mmCIF file of C-alpha atoms in Angstrom:
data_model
loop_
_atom_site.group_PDB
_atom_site.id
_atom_site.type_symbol
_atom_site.label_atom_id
_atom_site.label_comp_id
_atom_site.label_asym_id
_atom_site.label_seq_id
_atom_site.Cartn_x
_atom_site.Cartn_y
_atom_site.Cartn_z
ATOM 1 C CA UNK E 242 -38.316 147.190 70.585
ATOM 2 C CA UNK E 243 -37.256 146.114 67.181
ATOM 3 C CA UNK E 244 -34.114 148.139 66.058
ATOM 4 C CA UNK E 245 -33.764 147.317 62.890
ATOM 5 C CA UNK E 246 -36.716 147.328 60.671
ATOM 6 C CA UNK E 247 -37.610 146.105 57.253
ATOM 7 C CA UNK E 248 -41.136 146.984 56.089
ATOM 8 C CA UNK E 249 -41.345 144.882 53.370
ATOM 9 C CA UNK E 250 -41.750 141.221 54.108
ATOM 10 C CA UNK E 251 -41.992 140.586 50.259
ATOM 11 C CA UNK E 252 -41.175 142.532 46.690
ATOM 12 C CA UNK E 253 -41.652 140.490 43.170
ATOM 13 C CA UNK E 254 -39.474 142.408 40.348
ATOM 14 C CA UNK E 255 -38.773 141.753 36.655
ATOM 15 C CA UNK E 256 -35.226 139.807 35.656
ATOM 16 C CA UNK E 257 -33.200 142.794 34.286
ATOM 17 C CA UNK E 258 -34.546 145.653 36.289
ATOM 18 C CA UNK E 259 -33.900 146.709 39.407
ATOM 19 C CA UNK E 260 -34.111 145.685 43.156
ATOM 20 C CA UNK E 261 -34.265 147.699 46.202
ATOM 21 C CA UNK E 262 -34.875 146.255 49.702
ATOM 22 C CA UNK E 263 -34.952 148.889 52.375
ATOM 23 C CA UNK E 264 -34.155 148.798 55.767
ATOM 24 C CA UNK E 265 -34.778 151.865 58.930
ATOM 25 C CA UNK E 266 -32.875 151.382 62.220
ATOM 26 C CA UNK E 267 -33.072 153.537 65.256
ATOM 27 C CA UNK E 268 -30.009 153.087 67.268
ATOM 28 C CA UNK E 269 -27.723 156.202 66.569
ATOM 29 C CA UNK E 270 -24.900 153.846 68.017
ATOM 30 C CA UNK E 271 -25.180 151.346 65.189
ATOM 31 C CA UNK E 272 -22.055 152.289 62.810
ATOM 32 C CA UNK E 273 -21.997 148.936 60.793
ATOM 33 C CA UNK E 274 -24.231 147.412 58.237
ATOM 34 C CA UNK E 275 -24.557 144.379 56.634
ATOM 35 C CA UNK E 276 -26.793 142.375 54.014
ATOM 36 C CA UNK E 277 -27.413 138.571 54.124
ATOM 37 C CA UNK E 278 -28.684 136.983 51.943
ATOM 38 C CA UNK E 279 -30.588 133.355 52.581
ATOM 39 C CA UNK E 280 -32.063 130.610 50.498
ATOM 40 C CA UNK E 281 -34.648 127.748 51.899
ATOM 41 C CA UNK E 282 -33.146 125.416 54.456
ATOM 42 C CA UNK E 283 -29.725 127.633 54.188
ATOM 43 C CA UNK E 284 -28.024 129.065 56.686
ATOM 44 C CA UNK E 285 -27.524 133.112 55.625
ATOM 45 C CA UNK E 286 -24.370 133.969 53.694
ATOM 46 C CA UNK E 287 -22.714 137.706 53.743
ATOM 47 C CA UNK E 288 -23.618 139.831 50.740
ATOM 48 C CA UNK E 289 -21.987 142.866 51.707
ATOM 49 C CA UNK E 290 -21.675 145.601 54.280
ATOM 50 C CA UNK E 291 -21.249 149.161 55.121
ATOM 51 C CA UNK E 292 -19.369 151.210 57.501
ATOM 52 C CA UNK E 293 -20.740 154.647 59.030
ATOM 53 C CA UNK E 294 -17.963 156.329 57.391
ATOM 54 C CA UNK E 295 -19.187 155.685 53.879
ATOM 55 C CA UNK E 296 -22.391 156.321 52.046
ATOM 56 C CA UNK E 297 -21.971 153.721 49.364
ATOM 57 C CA UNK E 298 -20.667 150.602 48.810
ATOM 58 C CA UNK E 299 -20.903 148.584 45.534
ATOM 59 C CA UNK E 300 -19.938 144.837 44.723
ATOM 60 C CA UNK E 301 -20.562 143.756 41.385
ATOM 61 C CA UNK E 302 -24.208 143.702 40.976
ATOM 62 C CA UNK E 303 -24.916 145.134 44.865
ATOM 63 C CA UNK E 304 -24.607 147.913 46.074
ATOM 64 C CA UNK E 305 -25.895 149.742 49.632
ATOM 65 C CA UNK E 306 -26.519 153.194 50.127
ATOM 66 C CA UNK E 307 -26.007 154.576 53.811
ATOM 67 C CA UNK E 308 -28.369 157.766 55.053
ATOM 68 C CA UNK E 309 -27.043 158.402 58.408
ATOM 69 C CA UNK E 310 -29.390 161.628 58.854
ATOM 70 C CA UNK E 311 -32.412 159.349 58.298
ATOM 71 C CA UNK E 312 -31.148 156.035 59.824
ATOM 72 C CA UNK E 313 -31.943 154.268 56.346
ATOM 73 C CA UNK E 314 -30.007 151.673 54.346
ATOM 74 C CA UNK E 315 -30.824 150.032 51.171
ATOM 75 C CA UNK E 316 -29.636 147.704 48.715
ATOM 76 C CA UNK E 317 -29.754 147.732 45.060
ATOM 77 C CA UNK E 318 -29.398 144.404 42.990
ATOM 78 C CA UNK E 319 -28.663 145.562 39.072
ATOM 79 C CA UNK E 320 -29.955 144.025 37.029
ATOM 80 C CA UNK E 321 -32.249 141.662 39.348
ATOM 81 C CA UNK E 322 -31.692 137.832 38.292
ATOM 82 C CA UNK E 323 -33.931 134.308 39.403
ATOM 83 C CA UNK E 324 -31.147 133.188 41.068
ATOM 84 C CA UNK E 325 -30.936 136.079 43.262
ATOM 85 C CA UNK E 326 -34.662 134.977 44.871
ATOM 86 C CA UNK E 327 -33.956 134.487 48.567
ATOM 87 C CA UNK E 328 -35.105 135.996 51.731
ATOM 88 C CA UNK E 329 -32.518 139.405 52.650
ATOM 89 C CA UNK E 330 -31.559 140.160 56.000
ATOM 90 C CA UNK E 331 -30.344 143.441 56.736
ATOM 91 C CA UNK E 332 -28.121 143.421 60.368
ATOM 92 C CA UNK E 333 -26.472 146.250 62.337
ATOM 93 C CA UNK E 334 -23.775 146.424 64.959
ATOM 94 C CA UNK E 335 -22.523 149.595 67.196
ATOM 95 C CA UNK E 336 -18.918 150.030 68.502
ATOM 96 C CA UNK E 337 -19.709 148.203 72.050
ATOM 97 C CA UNK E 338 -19.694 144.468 70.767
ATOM 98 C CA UNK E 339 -19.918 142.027 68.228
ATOM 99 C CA UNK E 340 -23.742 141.157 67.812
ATOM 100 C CA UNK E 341 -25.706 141.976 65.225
ATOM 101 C CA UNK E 342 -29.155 143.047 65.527
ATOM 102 C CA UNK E 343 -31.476 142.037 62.719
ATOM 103 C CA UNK E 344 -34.467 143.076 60.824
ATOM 104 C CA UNK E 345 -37.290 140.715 60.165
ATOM 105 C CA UNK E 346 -35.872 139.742 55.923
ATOM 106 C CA UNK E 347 -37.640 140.674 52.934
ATOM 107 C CA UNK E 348 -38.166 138.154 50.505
ATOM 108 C CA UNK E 349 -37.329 139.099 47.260
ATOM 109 C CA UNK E 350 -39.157 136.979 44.011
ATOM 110 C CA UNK E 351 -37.179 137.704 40.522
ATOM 111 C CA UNK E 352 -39.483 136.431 37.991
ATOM 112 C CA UNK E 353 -37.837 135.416 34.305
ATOM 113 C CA UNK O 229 -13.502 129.346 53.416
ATOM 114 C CA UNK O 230 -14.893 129.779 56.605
ATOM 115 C CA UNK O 231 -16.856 126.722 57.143
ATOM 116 C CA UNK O 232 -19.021 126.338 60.024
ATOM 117 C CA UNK O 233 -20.866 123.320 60.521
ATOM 118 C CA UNK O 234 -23.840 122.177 62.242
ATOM 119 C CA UNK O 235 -24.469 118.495 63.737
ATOM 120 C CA UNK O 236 -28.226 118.003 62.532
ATOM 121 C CA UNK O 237 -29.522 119.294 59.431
ATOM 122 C CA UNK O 238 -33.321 118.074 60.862
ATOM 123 C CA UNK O 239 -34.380 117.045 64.143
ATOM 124 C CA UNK O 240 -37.373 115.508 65.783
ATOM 125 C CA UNK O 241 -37.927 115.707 69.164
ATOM 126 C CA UNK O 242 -40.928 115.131 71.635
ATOM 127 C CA UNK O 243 -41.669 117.646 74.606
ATOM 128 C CA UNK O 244 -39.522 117.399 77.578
ATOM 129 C CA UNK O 245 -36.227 115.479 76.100
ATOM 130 C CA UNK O 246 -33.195 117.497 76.798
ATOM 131 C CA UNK O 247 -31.717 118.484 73.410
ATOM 132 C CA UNK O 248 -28.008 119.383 72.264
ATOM 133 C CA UNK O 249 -27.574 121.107 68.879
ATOM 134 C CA UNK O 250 -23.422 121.324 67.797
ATOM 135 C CA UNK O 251 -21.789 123.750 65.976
ATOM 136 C CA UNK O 252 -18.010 123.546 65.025
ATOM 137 C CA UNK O 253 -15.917 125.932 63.189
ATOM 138 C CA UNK O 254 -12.668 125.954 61.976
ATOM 139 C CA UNK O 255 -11.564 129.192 61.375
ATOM 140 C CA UNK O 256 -10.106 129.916 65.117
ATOM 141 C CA UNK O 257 -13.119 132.600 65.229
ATOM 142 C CA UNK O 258 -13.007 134.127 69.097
ATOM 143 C CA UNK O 259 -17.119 134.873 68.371
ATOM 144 C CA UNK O 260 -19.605 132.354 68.425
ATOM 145 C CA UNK O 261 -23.663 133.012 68.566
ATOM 146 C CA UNK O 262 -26.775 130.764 68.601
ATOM 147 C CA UNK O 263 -29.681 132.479 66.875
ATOM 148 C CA UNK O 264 -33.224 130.882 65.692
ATOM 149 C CA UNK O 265 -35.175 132.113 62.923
ATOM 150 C CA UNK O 266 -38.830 132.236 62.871
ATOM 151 C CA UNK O 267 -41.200 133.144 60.546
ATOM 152 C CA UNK O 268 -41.800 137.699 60.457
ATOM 153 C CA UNK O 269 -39.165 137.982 63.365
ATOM 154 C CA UNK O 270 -35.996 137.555 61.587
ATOM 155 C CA UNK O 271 -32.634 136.274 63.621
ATOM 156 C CA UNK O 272 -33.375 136.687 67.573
ATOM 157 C CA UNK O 273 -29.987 136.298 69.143
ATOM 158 C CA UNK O 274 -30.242 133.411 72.111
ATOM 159 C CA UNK O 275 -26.826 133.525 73.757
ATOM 160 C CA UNK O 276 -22.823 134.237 72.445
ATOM 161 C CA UNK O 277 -19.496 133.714 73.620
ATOM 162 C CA UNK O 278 -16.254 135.596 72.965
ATOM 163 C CA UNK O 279 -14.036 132.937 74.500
ATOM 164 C CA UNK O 280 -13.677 129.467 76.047
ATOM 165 C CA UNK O 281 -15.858 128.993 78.785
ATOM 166 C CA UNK O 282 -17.183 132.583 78.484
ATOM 167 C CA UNK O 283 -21.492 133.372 77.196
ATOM 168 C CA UNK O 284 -23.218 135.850 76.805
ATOM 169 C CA UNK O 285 -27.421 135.977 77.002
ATOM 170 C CA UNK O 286 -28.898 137.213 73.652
ATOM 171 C CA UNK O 287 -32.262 138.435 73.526
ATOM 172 C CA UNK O 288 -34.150 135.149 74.571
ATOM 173 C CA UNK O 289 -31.788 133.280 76.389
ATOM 174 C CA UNK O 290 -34.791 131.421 78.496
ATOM 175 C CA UNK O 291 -35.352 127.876 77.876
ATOM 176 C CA UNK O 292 -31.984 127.841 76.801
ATOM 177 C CA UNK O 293 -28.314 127.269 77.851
ATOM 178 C CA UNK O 294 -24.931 126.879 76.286
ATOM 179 C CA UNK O 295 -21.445 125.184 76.457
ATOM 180 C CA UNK O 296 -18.395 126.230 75.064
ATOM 181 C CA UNK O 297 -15.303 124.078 76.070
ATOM 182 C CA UNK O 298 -13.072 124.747 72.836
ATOM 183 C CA UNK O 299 -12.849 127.321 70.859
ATOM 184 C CA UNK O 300 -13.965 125.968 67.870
ATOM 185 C CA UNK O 301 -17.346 124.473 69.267
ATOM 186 C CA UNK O 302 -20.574 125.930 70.894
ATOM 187 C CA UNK O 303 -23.244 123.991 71.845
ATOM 188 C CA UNK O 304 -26.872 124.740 72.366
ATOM 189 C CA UNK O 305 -28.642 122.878 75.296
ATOM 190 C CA UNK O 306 -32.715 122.773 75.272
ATOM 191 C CA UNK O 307 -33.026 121.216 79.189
ATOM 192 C CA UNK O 308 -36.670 120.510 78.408
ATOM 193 C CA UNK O 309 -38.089 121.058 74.797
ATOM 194 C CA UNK O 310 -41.785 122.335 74.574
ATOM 195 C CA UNK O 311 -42.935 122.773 70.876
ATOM 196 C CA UNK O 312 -43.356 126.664 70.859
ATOM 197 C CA UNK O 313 -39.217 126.087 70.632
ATOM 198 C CA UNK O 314 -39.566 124.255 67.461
ATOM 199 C CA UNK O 315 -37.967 126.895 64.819
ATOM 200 C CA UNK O 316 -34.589 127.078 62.565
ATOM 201 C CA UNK O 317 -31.205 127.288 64.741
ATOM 202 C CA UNK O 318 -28.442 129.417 63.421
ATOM 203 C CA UNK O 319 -24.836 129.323 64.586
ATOM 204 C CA UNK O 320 -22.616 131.626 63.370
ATOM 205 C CA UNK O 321 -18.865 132.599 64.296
ATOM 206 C CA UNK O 322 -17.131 136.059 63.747
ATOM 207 C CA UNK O 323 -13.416 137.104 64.483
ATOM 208 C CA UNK O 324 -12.779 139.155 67.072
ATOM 209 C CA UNK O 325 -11.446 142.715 65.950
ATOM 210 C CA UNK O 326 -12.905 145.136 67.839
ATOM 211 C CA UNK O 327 -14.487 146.846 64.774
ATOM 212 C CA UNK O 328 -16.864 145.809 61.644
ATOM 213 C CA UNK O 329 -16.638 142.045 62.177
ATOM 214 C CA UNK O 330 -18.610 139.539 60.141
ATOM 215 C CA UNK O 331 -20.563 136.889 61.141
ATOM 216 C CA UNK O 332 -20.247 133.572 58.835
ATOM 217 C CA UNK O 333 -23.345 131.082 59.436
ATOM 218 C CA UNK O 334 -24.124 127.254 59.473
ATOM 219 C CA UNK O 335 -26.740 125.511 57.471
ATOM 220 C CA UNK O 336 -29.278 125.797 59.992
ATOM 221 C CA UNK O 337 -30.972 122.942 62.072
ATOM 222 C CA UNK O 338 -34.964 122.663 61.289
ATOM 223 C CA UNK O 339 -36.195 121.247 65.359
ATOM 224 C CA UNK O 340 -39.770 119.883 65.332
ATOM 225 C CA UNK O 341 -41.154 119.806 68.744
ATOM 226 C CA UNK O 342 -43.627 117.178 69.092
#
């Protein structure tokens, strides 16, 4: 069963405007949250992350939003640039370990 | 800088030959995972270790093993390839805390199964 889903595999925005990549998990155990980001023939590289005790956290141009109630994280990327084109991972871990468990990546197109 | 580094960027292989992909890191991370990326499935975890000498199976560990002899290296071991393994291979390496650890990847290795 896949735990951590992202329904988009692809979403094409304007430079300047806005991005927002979504991401649903079901595991009420999960309680940390984290966005990769990864170019071709890259290996992923930490964006940023959330802990179940927040509901936001921003870095620079990203920020993720937490909704515990409906198991649903996103990530914002204002304003959206080319360089930021890459596939993003969103990844979840609960309190009993150290793996992640990953959704399938989005890949997000900024055209200039 | 965490840098974690894989042996093989690309690799060629035909079905059967036993193949070892390396990963080395050098940030005395306790965590190390093997994960391969294909194509609509994301990262599928395919075995861990917290320690020396110490794994863990992932989520598809079969067709697969692992070695870890120092801390600072985990290798994956394909006894006999067969091409539906041919994918990207991920290591990554976290530090232990017990709570809201990050994972810090490799480059990847790109295996062709032939």
């Amino acid at each position: 069963d896949q735990q951590v889903k992202q329904n988009s595999p692809s979403l094409s925005v304007q430079e300047g405007r806005i991005s927002i990549l979504n991401c649903d998990y079901t595991n009420s155990m999960f309680d940390y949250f984290l966005w990769y980001k990864k170019y071709p023939a890259e290996g992923p590289t930490f964006l940023i992350s959330i802990s179940s005790i927040k509901d936001k956290n921003e870095d620079g141009r990203f920020t993720v939003f937490l909704n515990k109630s409906a198991k649903h994280l996103s990530l914002h990327i204002v304003p959206s640039q080319p360089g930021d084109s890459a596939v993003y991972f969103c990844a979840a871990s609960s309190p009993s370990g150290s793996r992640l468990t990953f959704g399938e990546g989005t890949q997000l197109t900024v055209n200039p | 800088d965490v840098k974690v580094t894989q042996s093989s960027r690309y690799l060629v292989k035909r079905t059967g030959e036993k193949v070892f992909l390396e990963c080395v890191q050098d940030m005395d991370h306790e965590n190390m995972f093997w994960y391969r990326q294909d194509p609509g499935l994301g990262l599928r975890l395919i075995y861990f270790s917290y320690d020396v000498k110490m794994k863990e199976k992932g989520d598809i560990p079969e067709g697969y093993s692992v070695s870890r002899e120092k801390k600072e290296r985990f290798s994956l071991i394909l006894e006999s390839a067969s091409t539906n393994q041919t994918s990207m291979y991920l290591c990554a390496s976290s530090l232990w805390t017990g709570l809201w650890e990050t994972q810090y990847f490799g480059p990847g290795t790109r295996l062709l199964v032939l």
